[in-house]
Amino acid sequence: MNQTQPYLQIALDSTDLSTALNDVHHVADAVDVIEVGTVLAFSEGMHALKTLRQHYPQHILVCDMKLLDAGETLAEMAFASGANWVTVGAAAHIETVRSAQRIAQQFNGEIQIELFGHWTIEDAKLWVESGVTQAIYHRSRDAQAAGVGWGEHDLLLMEQLSEVGLELSITGGIVPEDIHLFKNIRAKSFIAGRALANHDGNTIHDGKTIAREFRKQINHYW
Ligand code: 5RP
Ligand code: MG
């Protein structure tokens, strides 16, 4: 990759577009990538992508649709609505990955494989053979809520994925204090949702300050 540092990505996972627009407005200058999160994509659909593309023409825009089937149709919907990157679940059939990848190429976009659930390094090799260049290493919300932290096992798998040729984005309840854990990983981007939003449940955040803190950590370690 020719980027010198990992990107910072905000995941917009609110159920309504106006909250998402408010969240991203506060941090847009500090992030490289804007994600229409799975929650927002389900709730507001392609309209959310089109609106964000209009408001933020220069940012990389991701549709985190975690698609598992109908790769061609769903990928085309997202890319045609302004996405640069579209996520495909690791459980998708390899033919779904190939279809989504074909569409990505037509739009000059990229597919990212979301590494949820069961997958193997052999799967990763197949994704790469299909032309996929990116994956997202994901600690699920539910795993995080159950107290699952980042460990040696995660770092080892990340290194193996890099060796296979995948650029890796890292996500799942990430906060600035976590960034140092990944200092030896060639991360594509750090994806933060709740940490960068202006609220997390009833707690009010200052997303802009947290974004600056992420940047400080990224500048320090890369
Ligand atoms: C959940 C997601 C989220 O967008 C991602 O995990 C970032 O959100 P958070 O930082 O709140 O975990 O894809 O499946
Ligand atoms: Mg997401």
XYZ file of C-alpha atoms and ligand atoms in Angstrom:
237
model
C 0.000 0.000 0.000
C 1.281 3.483 -0.679
C -0.265 5.161 2.352
C 2.314 5.955 5.011
C 0.057 5.644 8.066
C -3.114 3.756 8.931
C -6.280 5.673 8.131
C -8.776 6.693 10.765
C -12.322 5.581 9.914
C -15.580 6.533 11.590
C -18.306 3.872 11.548
C -21.754 5.462 11.568
C -23.960 2.926 13.291
C -26.913 5.047 14.353
C -30.401 3.999 13.296
C -31.162 7.370 11.708
C -29.305 9.427 9.155
C -29.630 12.744 10.970
C -27.720 11.409 13.999
C -25.102 9.955 11.640
C -24.718 13.290 9.833
C -24.320 15.064 13.141
C -21.707 12.550 14.349
C -19.617 12.730 11.203
C -19.855 16.524 10.974
C -17.843 16.865 14.196
C -14.952 14.656 13.107
C -14.918 14.818 9.290
C -11.696 16.872 9.194
C -9.935 14.304 11.365
C -10.974 11.102 9.575
C -9.965 9.675 6.202
C -12.743 7.143 5.800
C -16.483 7.360 6.491
C -18.432 4.158 6.953
C -22.158 3.691 6.565
C -22.300 1.109 9.340
C -24.346 -2.062 9.179
C -26.988 -0.593 11.466
C -27.363 2.572 9.375
C -27.270 0.612 6.107
C -30.166 -1.559 7.290
C -32.090 1.377 8.594
C -31.577 4.033 5.907
C -30.238 1.968 3.008
C -28.578 3.410 -0.073
C -30.012 6.847 0.670
C -27.476 7.127 3.510
C -24.600 6.402 1.130
C -25.827 8.866 -1.492
C -26.286 11.604 1.098
C -22.857 11.071 2.648
C -21.235 10.979 -0.803
C -22.853 14.344 -1.570
C -21.707 15.879 1.711
C -18.209 14.358 1.673
C -17.014 13.972 -1.915
C -13.328 13.651 -0.959
C -13.528 10.969 1.739
C -13.247 7.244 1.151
C -16.796 5.963 1.692
C -17.507 2.432 2.919
C -20.744 0.481 2.924
C -20.453 -2.029 5.767
C -23.266 -4.197 4.419
C -21.521 -7.481 5.389
C -23.071 -9.054 2.332
C -23.389 -12.841 2.289
C -25.295 -13.576 -0.909
C -26.487 -11.851 -4.081
C -22.984 -10.416 -4.345
C -23.438 -8.807 -7.729
C -26.747 -7.071 -6.999
C -25.874 -5.818 -3.533
C -22.359 -4.697 -4.419
C -23.677 -2.841 -7.471
C -26.274 -1.047 -5.343
C -23.608 0.145 -2.914
C -20.954 1.142 -5.459
C -23.518 2.908 -7.647
C -24.617 4.870 -4.566
C -21.116 6.196 -3.988
C -19.255 3.570 -1.947
C -15.533 3.061 -2.595
C -15.299 -0.030 -0.426
C -17.989 -2.643 0.320
C -17.802 -5.337 2.999
C -18.509 -9.022 2.391
C -18.888 -11.459 5.292
C -16.209 -14.147 5.651
C -18.944 -16.806 5.557
C -20.009 -15.844 2.030
C -19.570 -18.491 -0.667
C -16.436 -17.892 -2.725
C -18.674 -17.295 -5.773
C -20.358 -14.451 -3.884
C -16.925 -12.992 -3.146
C -15.968 -13.304 -6.820
C -19.184 -11.638 -8.010
C -18.793 -8.750 -5.587
C -15.140 -8.403 -6.578
C -16.044 -8.254 -10.294
C -18.449 -5.389 -9.586
C -15.873 -3.637 -7.405
C -13.428 -3.665 -10.307
C -16.025 -2.179 -12.647
C -16.454 0.739 -10.233
C -12.752 1.050 -9.373
C -13.707 0.092 -5.840
C -12.568 -2.536 -3.379
C -14.081 -5.374 -1.408
C -13.242 -5.879 2.239
C -13.812 -9.282 3.836
C -15.307 -9.002 7.327
C -13.609 -11.647 9.444
C -16.495 -12.744 11.622
C -17.080 -16.295 12.814
C -15.253 -19.269 11.359
C -12.657 -18.727 8.606
C -9.209 -20.087 7.846
C -5.991 -18.908 6.250
C -6.881 -21.198 3.316
C -10.058 -19.122 2.857
C -7.905 -15.992 2.958
C -5.722 -17.366 0.163
C -8.842 -17.968 -1.952
C -10.016 -14.392 -1.344
C -6.649 -13.073 -2.482
C -6.725 -15.321 -5.576
C -10.136 -13.786 -6.350
C -8.549 -10.344 -6.424
C -9.574 -9.176 -2.944
C -6.950 -6.972 -1.275
C -8.541 -6.052 2.052
C -9.986 -7.650 5.165
C -11.355 -6.336 8.431
C -10.232 -7.977 11.651
C -13.265 -7.677 13.841
C -13.933 -8.182 17.517
C -17.704 -8.483 17.686
C -19.729 -6.164 19.885
C -21.082 -9.134 21.756
C -17.600 -10.585 22.345
C -16.423 -7.206 23.596
C -19.449 -6.883 25.883
C -18.623 -10.324 27.293
C -15.169 -8.984 28.224
C -13.140 -10.457 25.346
C -9.984 -8.332 24.895
C -7.276 -8.207 22.215
C -4.674 -10.950 22.645
C -1.564 -12.578 21.176
C -3.818 -14.875 19.161
C -5.383 -11.885 17.362
C -1.985 -10.360 16.588
C -0.680 -13.665 15.235
C -3.681 -14.065 12.943
C -3.291 -10.461 11.758
C 0.347 -11.150 10.847
C -0.641 -14.319 8.961
C -3.309 -12.405 7.040
C -0.776 -9.722 6.118
C 1.620 -12.421 4.884
C -1.118 -13.844 2.652
C -1.357 -10.378 1.084
C -4.403 -8.782 2.715
C -4.388 -5.212 3.972
C -6.056 -5.194 7.354
C -8.418 -2.794 9.030
C -8.997 -3.314 12.720
C -12.212 -2.725 14.619
C -14.445 -3.692 17.502
C -14.792 -1.242 20.382
C -11.417 0.355 19.586
C -10.345 3.335 21.710
C -7.158 5.425 21.401
C -5.517 3.531 24.283
C -5.691 0.315 22.188
C -3.700 1.647 19.235
C -0.261 0.759 20.613
C -1.239 -2.934 20.668
C -1.137 -2.976 16.866
C 2.127 -1.071 16.359
C 3.767 -3.988 14.515
C 0.796 -4.536 12.199
C 0.608 -2.847 8.788
C -2.904 -1.615 9.462
C -4.961 -0.151 6.608
C -7.298 1.678 8.949
C -8.568 1.815 12.486
C -12.347 1.795 12.529
C -14.111 3.374 15.485
C -17.839 3.769 15.904
C -18.982 4.358 19.452
C -15.694 6.027 20.464
C -16.041 8.725 17.778
C -19.785 9.300 18.021
C -21.001 12.151 20.150
C -22.871 9.743 22.361
C -22.718 6.122 23.428
C -26.088 5.212 24.838
C -26.729 7.938 27.365
C -23.088 9.002 27.688
C -22.150 12.197 25.854
C -18.732 12.163 24.143
C -16.587 14.750 22.502
C -15.920 12.888 19.239
C -13.539 15.564 17.956
C -11.244 15.300 20.970
C -11.234 11.504 20.750
C -10.423 11.722 17.015
C -7.432 13.946 17.823
C -6.320 11.420 20.439
C -6.533 8.613 17.849
C -4.409 10.726 15.493
C -1.827 11.389 18.177
C -1.480 7.662 18.804
C -1.300 6.829 15.079
C 1.350 9.540 14.532
C 3.312 8.204 17.454
C 3.440 4.566 16.361
C 3.601 4.844 12.529
C -20.086 -3.846 14.122
C -19.358 -2.897 13.242
C -18.970 -1.544 13.774
O -19.180 -0.600 12.792
C -17.496 -1.520 14.182
O -17.261 -2.530 15.133
C -17.103 -0.167 14.766
O -17.922 0.180 15.824
P -17.465 0.177 17.368
O -16.177 0.956 17.445
O -18.598 0.862 18.044
O -17.254 -1.255 17.758
O -19.098 -3.164 12.089
O -20.334 -5.059 13.469
Mg -19.130 -1.450 10.845
